């Protein structure tokens, strides 16, 4: 009688976990074979359950190194190393991510080894879901711990490929990290196998054929090189798999009005037509602790819950402003916190970002400055900073845009209202990861959704030099958020900027941005206020674009596990 063991890379190699019906490690091969569908469902649900803790770290390690957010100050939480790029080898959050990842890989691998395909559609579907989960996890591990695919994938290291517990656990010796090329190929093999096995139409809380195709589109996009040195074969495959998802007819972009409420839909809600796969969270398992320490709790305080210490960056806000008059539907996920008087009235103000310098006159970063707005006798505006008066010059009154000359330099700012400050930073709450079912910070992290498929196609077509089809797909996403603002021309001169900006706008706060910058060989610039090193740009070649493997896992690993530099 063979037991199903769960392998993960930590001090103990055997792990048991209570499910609703029985612990994982009480499921023997005989028991599984006696009632396959019921047993496999329980074991698969265990894999899905591991995604809940995994997805919290997945979000932070994917989103925080980007330029969509700023935090009000430094933090002792280990997630701050993602923001500061001061990576540490004993990051507790990354240990959770690593361990949960290999638990899922091990559990799914055991199912794959024991269950034979071809018995019936339901068993094949479940087997396909196991392949999907394993392939998806290998990809996410590879992009976290391995260098971008455009940088020597044949020699750069990915992650260990450990598909289940070896037969001889008494003399356990596991392989070192495979190359990035082989790690990606493992993910592709699993996802392609999943695609062939899954035929059952399920909600977005479960893996499906289209979920596998969506992930394959993203994997191939990551492999498609940079804009300057594209791999057209992989770009074509990114298009092919995105087209399969779209052509399935199982998904539709939400209307603009419904998209502006996207965060409120559970992934399996009746009106939710855009999400392909998400890690579902429900209120009954989302404690008060989660409302503070979960993903959304850092981005806002809603219904009296959440720290509300991390805000939309000035760079992201400027991108939103480019469409004018807050026309962009994605403003719906940003909530400025205005100060009000005793009568609940706001105070008109002027706000701008200016350069900041140290005592030696060296620029060290950027700061916000806001002051109440005042009017001259001729109706023009001014503000007082200290005892000095500063007149404002109209730039575009319809857009509330004015300029100011401050300390010898001209800055453009916004006529608005006085905002609440946390330390010195205006509080631009982010709600995209909150308010599912109107429950403060309840959120089901998104893995894939339909708009990404159109954006994948736009980028891949541009890398193939087909700017007409790139523009068509780009405009599908853009015009949903900004009606009538589709681009009339996309060329080699503007395609990179316009596609990247739209991708940043659309996929913000979904853990894409940092990877998108580095996989295309670009440099992360965070020239905006915050405690981060705003004057220090991070090129794709930097050692810090990937994470350290947790040192505790290296210490416990039965074999060589090479650390990142």
XYZ file of C-alpha atoms in Angstrom:
565
model
C 0.000 0.000 0.000
C 1.615 3.195 -1.159
C 0.946 6.456 0.661
C 0.609 9.809 -1.070
C 3.316 12.039 0.334
C 3.587 15.776 -0.067
C 7.080 16.945 -0.866
C 8.229 20.454 -0.226
C 11.613 22.003 0.209
C 11.907 22.765 3.896
C 13.265 21.205 7.088
C 10.620 18.461 7.091
C 9.851 16.619 3.886
C 6.611 15.033 5.036
C 3.627 17.254 5.512
C 0.077 16.475 6.556
C -2.854 18.824 6.428
C -6.442 18.376 7.532
C -9.066 18.688 4.825
C -12.784 18.612 5.282
C -12.822 14.855 4.901
C -9.423 13.361 5.677
C -5.781 14.373 5.955
C -3.883 14.273 2.698
C -1.447 11.649 3.949
C -4.209 9.209 4.872
C -5.073 8.875 1.196
C -3.466 5.670 -0.011
C -3.161 4.599 -3.597
C -5.715 1.851 -2.959
C -8.189 4.316 -1.510
C -7.771 6.666 -4.459
C -8.252 3.880 -6.967
C -11.387 2.687 -5.147
C -13.161 6.019 -5.580
C -11.082 8.084 -7.951
C -13.361 11.025 -8.578
C -14.072 11.664 -4.896
C -10.488 11.165 -3.754
C -8.950 13.217 -6.520
C -11.402 16.031 -5.852
C -10.268 16.208 -2.229
C -6.591 16.128 -3.165
C -7.078 18.731 -5.890
C -8.938 20.955 -3.457
C -5.866 20.721 -1.263
C -3.785 22.139 -4.127
C -6.260 24.960 -4.641
C -6.215 25.648 -0.894
C -2.442 26.128 -0.992
C -2.920 28.852 -3.597
C -4.532 31.125 -1.011
C -1.382 31.725 1.033
C 0.750 31.475 -2.099
C -1.184 34.188 -3.934
C -0.692 36.743 -1.162
C 3.080 36.619 -1.594
C 2.738 36.219 -5.365
C 0.980 39.591 -5.449
C 3.480 41.407 -3.260
C 6.623 40.072 -4.924
C 5.129 40.871 -8.331
C 3.595 44.283 -7.625
C 5.769 45.969 -5.001
C 9.005 46.164 -7.060
C 7.101 48.030 -9.780
C 6.192 51.679 -10.226
C 2.436 51.590 -9.666
C 2.626 52.048 -5.896
C 4.404 53.969 -3.160
C 4.493 53.301 0.558
C 4.306 56.019 3.197
C 7.547 54.972 4.911
C 9.981 52.163 5.516
C 8.729 48.978 7.144
C 10.149 46.111 9.184
C 7.870 43.726 7.289
C 9.861 41.525 4.924
C 7.767 42.746 2.000
C 9.698 46.021 2.190
C 12.681 44.319 0.580
C 10.560 43.947 -2.563
C 10.015 47.718 -2.634
C 13.534 48.749 -1.623
C 15.375 46.150 -3.734
C 17.510 45.439 -0.644
C 16.959 41.717 -0.939
C 17.481 39.484 2.068
C 18.061 35.714 2.012
C 15.893 35.040 5.068
C 12.669 36.638 3.813
C 9.799 34.910 5.598
C 7.257 35.780 2.930
C 9.394 34.202 0.240
C 9.673 31.059 2.376
C 5.880 30.826 2.339
C 5.855 31.328 -1.427
C 8.546 28.686 -2.008
C 7.003 26.129 0.339
C 3.440 26.528 -0.912
C 4.687 26.291 -4.482
C 6.421 22.976 -3.930
C 3.533 21.598 -1.921
C 1.332 22.195 -4.958
C 3.944 20.728 -7.298
C 4.314 17.620 -5.138
C 0.603 17.044 -4.590
C -0.247 17.517 -8.255
C 2.678 15.315 -9.287
C 1.466 12.463 -7.085
C -1.971 12.697 -8.667
C -0.440 12.678 -12.132
C 1.582 9.570 -11.317
C -1.323 7.559 -9.940
C -4.276 8.564 -12.127
C -4.404 7.255 -15.673
C -5.933 9.417 -18.359
C -8.664 8.318 -20.724
C -11.088 6.694 -18.286
C -13.738 9.406 -18.497
C -14.058 13.141 -19.068
C -14.309 13.968 -15.379
C -11.117 12.136 -14.426
C -9.305 13.704 -17.387
C -10.519 17.136 -16.331
C -9.182 16.624 -12.818
C -5.903 15.311 -14.153
C -5.694 18.324 -16.465
C -6.241 20.653 -13.522
C -3.305 19.016 -11.732
C -1.118 19.562 -14.786
C -2.266 23.187 -15.035
C -1.488 23.942 -11.402
C 1.950 22.362 -11.639
C 2.806 24.169 -14.867
C 1.545 27.508 -13.599
C 3.569 27.194 -10.399
C 6.769 26.319 -12.251
C 6.316 29.426 -14.377
C 5.686 31.701 -11.392
C 8.679 30.241 -9.558
C 10.862 30.716 -12.626
C 9.989 34.371 -13.085
C 10.526 35.095 -9.366
C 13.857 33.324 -8.871
C 15.170 33.156 -12.432
C 16.422 35.882 -14.714
C 14.293 37.131 -17.638
C 14.144 34.669 -20.514
C 15.809 37.130 -22.890
C 19.024 36.824 -20.827
C 20.826 33.552 -21.653
C 18.101 31.049 -20.752
C 20.384 28.118 -21.633
C 22.785 28.968 -18.797
C 20.906 31.101 -16.268
C 19.313 29.098 -13.473
C 15.615 28.544 -12.980
C 14.277 26.283 -10.228
C 14.597 22.625 -9.220
C 12.318 20.329 -11.185
C 11.068 17.930 -8.531
C 7.890 16.230 -9.707
C 6.907 14.242 -6.658
C 8.616 12.227 -3.965
C 11.405 9.942 -5.197
C 10.987 6.246 -4.384
C 14.003 6.109 -2.075
C 13.290 8.752 0.539
C 15.790 7.247 2.987
C 18.623 8.285 0.686
C 16.967 11.408 -0.591
C 19.038 13.516 -2.952
C 17.281 16.146 -5.024
C 18.597 17.893 -8.141
C 20.004 21.395 -8.230
C 18.223 24.135 -10.140
C 17.518 23.538 -13.805
C 18.204 26.230 -16.367
C 15.609 28.869 -17.125
C 15.075 27.239 -20.506
C 14.335 23.849 -18.946
C 12.186 25.366 -16.183
C 10.052 27.175 -18.754
C 9.862 24.015 -20.852
C 8.554 22.081 -17.848
C 5.827 24.685 -17.439
C 4.979 24.560 -21.139
C 4.826 20.762 -21.194
C 2.463 20.711 -18.233
C 0.243 23.469 -19.574
C -0.001 21.861 -23.015
C -0.922 18.544 -21.423
C -3.534 20.328 -19.312
C -4.976 21.907 -22.447
C -5.520 18.502 -24.061
C -7.135 16.933 -20.993
C -9.570 19.598 -19.803
C -12.917 19.642 -21.596
C -15.346 20.546 -18.808
C -16.576 24.127 -18.659
C -16.031 25.404 -15.114
C -16.145 28.741 -13.336
C -13.096 30.969 -13.071
C -12.286 29.532 -9.635
C -11.031 26.327 -11.274
C -8.528 25.531 -13.972
C -9.939 25.061 -17.465
C -8.657 24.530 -20.981
C -8.795 28.288 -21.522
C -6.877 28.945 -18.289
C -4.083 26.742 -19.638
C -4.173 28.534 -22.987
C -4.101 31.940 -21.277
C -1.069 30.928 -19.239
C 0.659 29.557 -22.331
C 0.073 32.886 -24.063
C 1.802 34.649 -21.187
C 4.677 32.164 -20.978
C 5.402 32.532 -24.688
C 5.161 36.323 -24.402
C 7.810 36.179 -21.674
C 9.920 34.116 -24.067
C 9.373 36.468 -27.022
C 12.466 38.537 -26.354
C 12.646 42.301 -26.192
C 11.191 44.804 -28.613
C 14.706 45.455 -29.885
C 15.582 41.773 -30.251
C 12.316 39.843 -30.554
C 11.825 36.107 -30.978
C 9.072 35.999 -33.579
C 8.416 32.267 -33.158
C 7.459 32.737 -29.531
C 5.587 35.947 -30.325
C 3.483 33.956 -32.823
C 2.747 31.328 -30.172
C 1.687 34.024 -27.694
C -0.785 35.229 -30.321
C -1.953 31.705 -31.116
C -2.852 30.832 -27.544
C -4.455 34.200 -26.787
C -6.557 33.734 -29.931
C -7.710 30.331 -28.687
C -8.983 31.882 -25.458
C -10.805 34.669 -27.266
C -12.242 32.333 -29.905
C -13.619 29.967 -27.255
C -16.492 32.408 -26.741
C -16.489 31.620 -23.019
C -15.347 35.092 -21.996
C -16.312 38.661 -22.809
C -14.886 41.977 -21.736
C -17.126 43.598 -19.178
C -18.872 46.776 -20.210
C -17.133 49.960 -19.146
C -19.652 50.466 -16.329
C -19.264 46.913 -15.043
C -15.483 47.016 -15.406
C -15.444 50.014 -13.078
C -16.926 47.615 -10.489
C -14.648 44.721 -11.438
C -13.150 44.482 -7.958
C -16.594 43.877 -6.446
C -17.292 40.711 -8.461
C -16.382 37.300 -7.075
C -14.632 35.330 -9.833
C -17.606 32.975 -10.134
C -20.300 35.673 -9.890
C -23.062 35.464 -12.484
C -22.217 38.827 -14.078
C -18.478 38.224 -14.166
C -17.515 37.359 -17.754
C -13.891 38.486 -17.933
C -11.912 36.515 -15.362
C -10.376 33.310 -16.703
C -8.822 32.050 -13.464
C -8.546 33.514 -9.982
C -7.708 32.261 -6.499
C -11.075 32.462 -4.822
C -11.428 33.840 -1.306
C -14.756 33.837 0.510
C -15.901 35.881 3.490
C -16.265 32.882 5.790
C -12.533 32.146 5.599
C -11.400 35.776 5.472
C -10.879 36.819 9.088
C -10.525 40.262 10.602
C -6.781 39.644 10.553
C -6.978 39.167 6.777
C -8.734 42.499 6.322
C -5.679 44.207 7.777
C -2.844 41.957 6.703
C -4.193 40.770 3.372
C -3.360 42.371 0.048
C -5.973 45.140 0.098
C -5.320 46.095 3.713
C -2.107 47.885 2.793
C -3.776 49.826 -0.023
C -6.718 51.395 1.823
C -8.782 51.672 4.974
C -12.314 50.684 4.000
C -15.253 50.174 6.320
C -12.867 50.846 9.196
C -10.486 48.042 8.227
C -7.010 48.069 6.725
C -3.777 49.950 7.339
C -4.080 52.173 4.263
C -0.345 52.878 4.082
C 0.435 52.180 0.422
C -0.925 54.393 -2.360
C -1.040 54.829 -6.107
C 2.239 56.330 -7.270
C 2.490 59.778 -8.840
C 3.728 58.034 -11.979
C 0.643 55.852 -12.237
C -1.654 58.804 -11.515
C -0.001 60.804 -14.294
C -0.688 57.925 -16.695
C -4.355 58.016 -15.717
C -4.426 61.778 -16.260
C -3.147 61.506 -19.831
C -6.638 60.739 -21.136
C -7.962 63.979 -19.613
C -10.830 64.886 -17.290
C -10.591 61.591 -15.433
C -12.085 59.883 -18.480
C -10.179 56.674 -17.885
C -12.415 54.008 -16.307
C -9.447 52.801 -14.282
C -9.795 55.870 -12.058
C -12.579 53.816 -10.461
C -9.939 51.854 -8.555
C -8.287 54.991 -7.111
C -9.963 56.861 -4.254
C -8.299 60.142 -3.177
C -8.905 60.847 0.502
C -9.952 64.477 0.868
C -9.992 66.463 4.080
C -13.282 68.168 5.004
C -14.315 70.774 7.536
C -17.010 70.478 10.186
C -19.674 71.086 7.523
C -18.218 68.336 5.302
C -16.910 70.874 2.787
C -13.670 70.445 0.873
C -11.050 73.164 0.468
C -9.731 74.049 -2.985
C -6.026 73.419 -3.292
C -3.081 73.225 -5.645
C -0.849 70.143 -5.503
C 2.380 69.405 -7.299
C 5.458 67.191 -7.109
C 8.818 68.924 -6.803
C 12.439 67.871 -6.639
C 13.995 67.537 -3.191
C 17.642 68.128 -2.316
C 19.972 67.543 0.604
C 21.997 70.209 2.349
C 24.755 69.860 -0.240
C 22.380 70.652 -3.097
C 22.286 67.098 -4.416
C 18.882 65.843 -5.507
C 17.750 62.977 -3.293
C 14.212 62.437 -4.480
C 10.801 64.024 -4.908
C 8.121 65.411 -2.597
C 4.487 66.422 -2.775
C 3.474 69.930 -1.828
C -0.147 71.089 -1.494
C -1.555 74.385 -0.269
C -5.016 75.984 -0.153
C -5.873 77.829 -3.349
C -6.379 81.589 -3.272
C -7.534 84.107 -5.877
C -5.972 87.354 -6.987
C -8.175 90.354 -7.719
C -8.113 89.506 -11.436
C -9.398 85.969 -10.783
C -6.067 84.200 -11.267
C -4.847 81.752 -8.655
C -2.002 81.723 -6.189
C -0.856 79.807 -3.124
C 1.235 80.700 -0.115
C 4.189 78.569 0.862
C 5.382 79.824 4.192
C 5.300 83.595 3.933
C 5.917 83.626 0.186
C 3.256 84.065 -2.481
C 3.380 81.943 -5.651
C 1.219 82.804 -8.623
C -0.088 79.971 -10.783
C -0.035 79.993 -14.573
C -2.788 78.289 -16.495
C -1.657 75.293 -18.534
C -5.030 73.736 -19.299
C -7.900 75.055 -17.206
C -10.283 72.378 -18.473
C -7.921 69.772 -17.045
C -7.262 71.764 -13.856
C -3.620 71.957 -14.887
C -1.488 74.893 -13.734
C 2.216 75.601 -13.378
C 4.241 77.147 -10.593
C 7.797 78.424 -10.395
C 9.196 77.025 -7.154
C 12.837 77.394 -6.078
C 13.810 78.429 -9.571
C 12.142 75.548 -11.414
C 8.774 75.339 -13.159
C 6.483 72.504 -12.120
C 3.042 71.538 -13.422
C 0.460 70.544 -10.854
C -3.240 69.984 -10.311
C -5.974 72.260 -9.072
C -7.966 70.000 -6.781
C -8.889 69.873 -3.089
C -6.842 69.486 0.060
C -6.109 65.826 0.661
C -5.428 63.888 3.823
C -1.743 63.165 4.284
C -0.001 60.162 5.762
C 3.277 61.663 6.852
C 3.811 63.931 3.831
C 2.070 61.818 1.200
C -1.450 62.372 -0.176
C -3.539 59.279 0.408
C -4.575 57.921 -2.978
C -6.246 54.699 -1.893
C -6.210 51.713 -4.232
C -9.398 49.611 -4.199
C -8.727 47.120 -6.984
C -7.811 44.480 -4.390
C -10.762 45.193 -2.096
C -14.540 45.241 -1.828
C -15.395 41.856 -3.322
C -19.079 41.412 -2.491
C -18.794 44.825 -0.735
C -16.692 43.242 2.024
C -13.882 45.738 2.809
C -10.709 43.917 1.715
C -12.088 40.595 0.558
C -10.307 39.855 -2.713
C -9.707 36.882 -4.999
C -6.289 37.414 -6.625
C -6.515 37.385 -10.399
C -4.303 34.970 -12.317
C -5.648 35.508 -15.852
C -8.340 37.617 -17.449
C -9.448 38.366 -20.979
C -8.035 41.869 -21.326
C -4.538 40.458 -20.833
C -5.057 38.292 -23.917
C -5.665 41.343 -26.106
C -2.647 43.089 -24.603
C -0.498 39.993 -25.154
C -1.550 40.023 -28.781
C -0.816 43.738 -29.143
C 2.714 43.300 -27.836
C 3.388 40.101 -29.772
C 2.131 41.603 -33.044
C 4.343 44.655 -32.483
C 7.339 42.381 -31.972
C 6.472 40.781 -35.322
C 6.307 44.202 -36.970
C 2.542 43.910 -37.598
C 1.515 47.273 -36.191
C -1.953 47.198 -37.720
C -3.011 44.128 -35.747
C -1.133 45.409 -32.720
C -3.188 48.620 -32.837
C -6.491 46.752 -33.277
C -5.911 44.629 -30.181
C -4.520 47.506 -28.141
C -7.561 49.642 -28.922
C -9.978 46.926 -27.801
C -8.680 47.351 -24.266
C -8.105 51.098 -24.475
C -11.519 52.022 -25.840
C -13.286 50.007 -23.170
C -11.735 52.288 -20.549
C -11.554 55.506 -22.590
C -14.320 55.548 -25.214
C -13.260 57.212 -28.438
C -9.598 57.389 -27.429
C -8.334 54.549 -29.599
C -5.063 55.195 -31.385
C -5.300 55.987 -35.098
C -1.714 55.024 -35.752
C 0.760 52.619 -34.218
C 4.282 52.539 -35.616
C 7.760 51.394 -34.708
C 8.318 54.878 -33.288
C 5.496 54.833 -30.720
C 4.413 51.195 -30.282
C 6.655 50.349 -27.329
C 5.530 53.322 -25.268
C 1.827 53.051 -26.051
C 1.593 49.289 -25.554
C 3.576 49.367 -22.322
C 1.537 52.269 -20.949
C -1.746 50.524 -21.701
C -0.520 47.317 -20.147
C 0.553 49.217 -17.041
C -2.787 51.016 -16.795
C -4.890 47.911 -17.331
C -2.976 45.316 -15.309
C -1.916 47.540 -12.409
C -2.208 45.937 -8.964
C -2.350 42.446 -10.503
C 1.358 41.593 -10.069
C 2.542 42.120 -13.646
C 4.454 45.380 -13.798
C 7.934 44.501 -12.541
C 8.138 41.405 -14.704
C 6.860 43.294 -17.745
C 9.629 45.879 -17.455
C 12.491 43.455 -16.979
C 11.467 40.752 -19.452
C 11.568 43.427 -22.166
C 15.051 44.523 -21.146
C 13.867 47.883 -19.835
C 14.810 49.924 -16.776
C 12.573 50.492 -13.769
C 12.377 54.215 -13.052
C 10.581 55.391 -9.930
C 11.042 59.151 -10.136
C 8.249 60.066 -7.758
C 7.712 60.693 -4.041
C 8.168 57.913 -1.531
C 10.797 56.465 0.812
C 12.235 54.282 -1.968
C 15.497 55.257 -3.677
C 13.840 57.459 -6.238
C 17.078 58.533 -7.905
C 18.287 54.971 -8.404
C 17.095 53.271 -11.581
C 17.056 49.472 -11.822
C 18.106 48.072 -15.216
C 17.012 44.629 -16.369
C 20.636 43.493 -16.018
C 20.694 44.209 -12.268
C 21.200 41.276 -9.911
C 18.302 42.637 -7.869
C 15.554 42.020 -10.420
C 15.223 38.459 -9.066
C 14.790 37.224 -5.512
C 17.049 35.183 -3.260
C 15.973 31.625 -2.631
C 15.134 31.472 1.103
C 18.310 30.472 2.916
C 16.359 28.143 5.204
C 15.352 26.103 2.167
C 18.943 25.946 0.914
C 20.109 24.791 4.349
C 17.504 22.025 4.493
C 17.768 20.910 0.886
C 18.983 17.314 0.419
C 21.449 18.156 -2.304
C 22.945 21.268 -3.830
C 20.601 24.235 -4.234
C 22.499 27.114 -5.819
C 21.702 30.574 -4.471
C 21.228 33.654 -6.643
C 24.011 36.196 -6.522
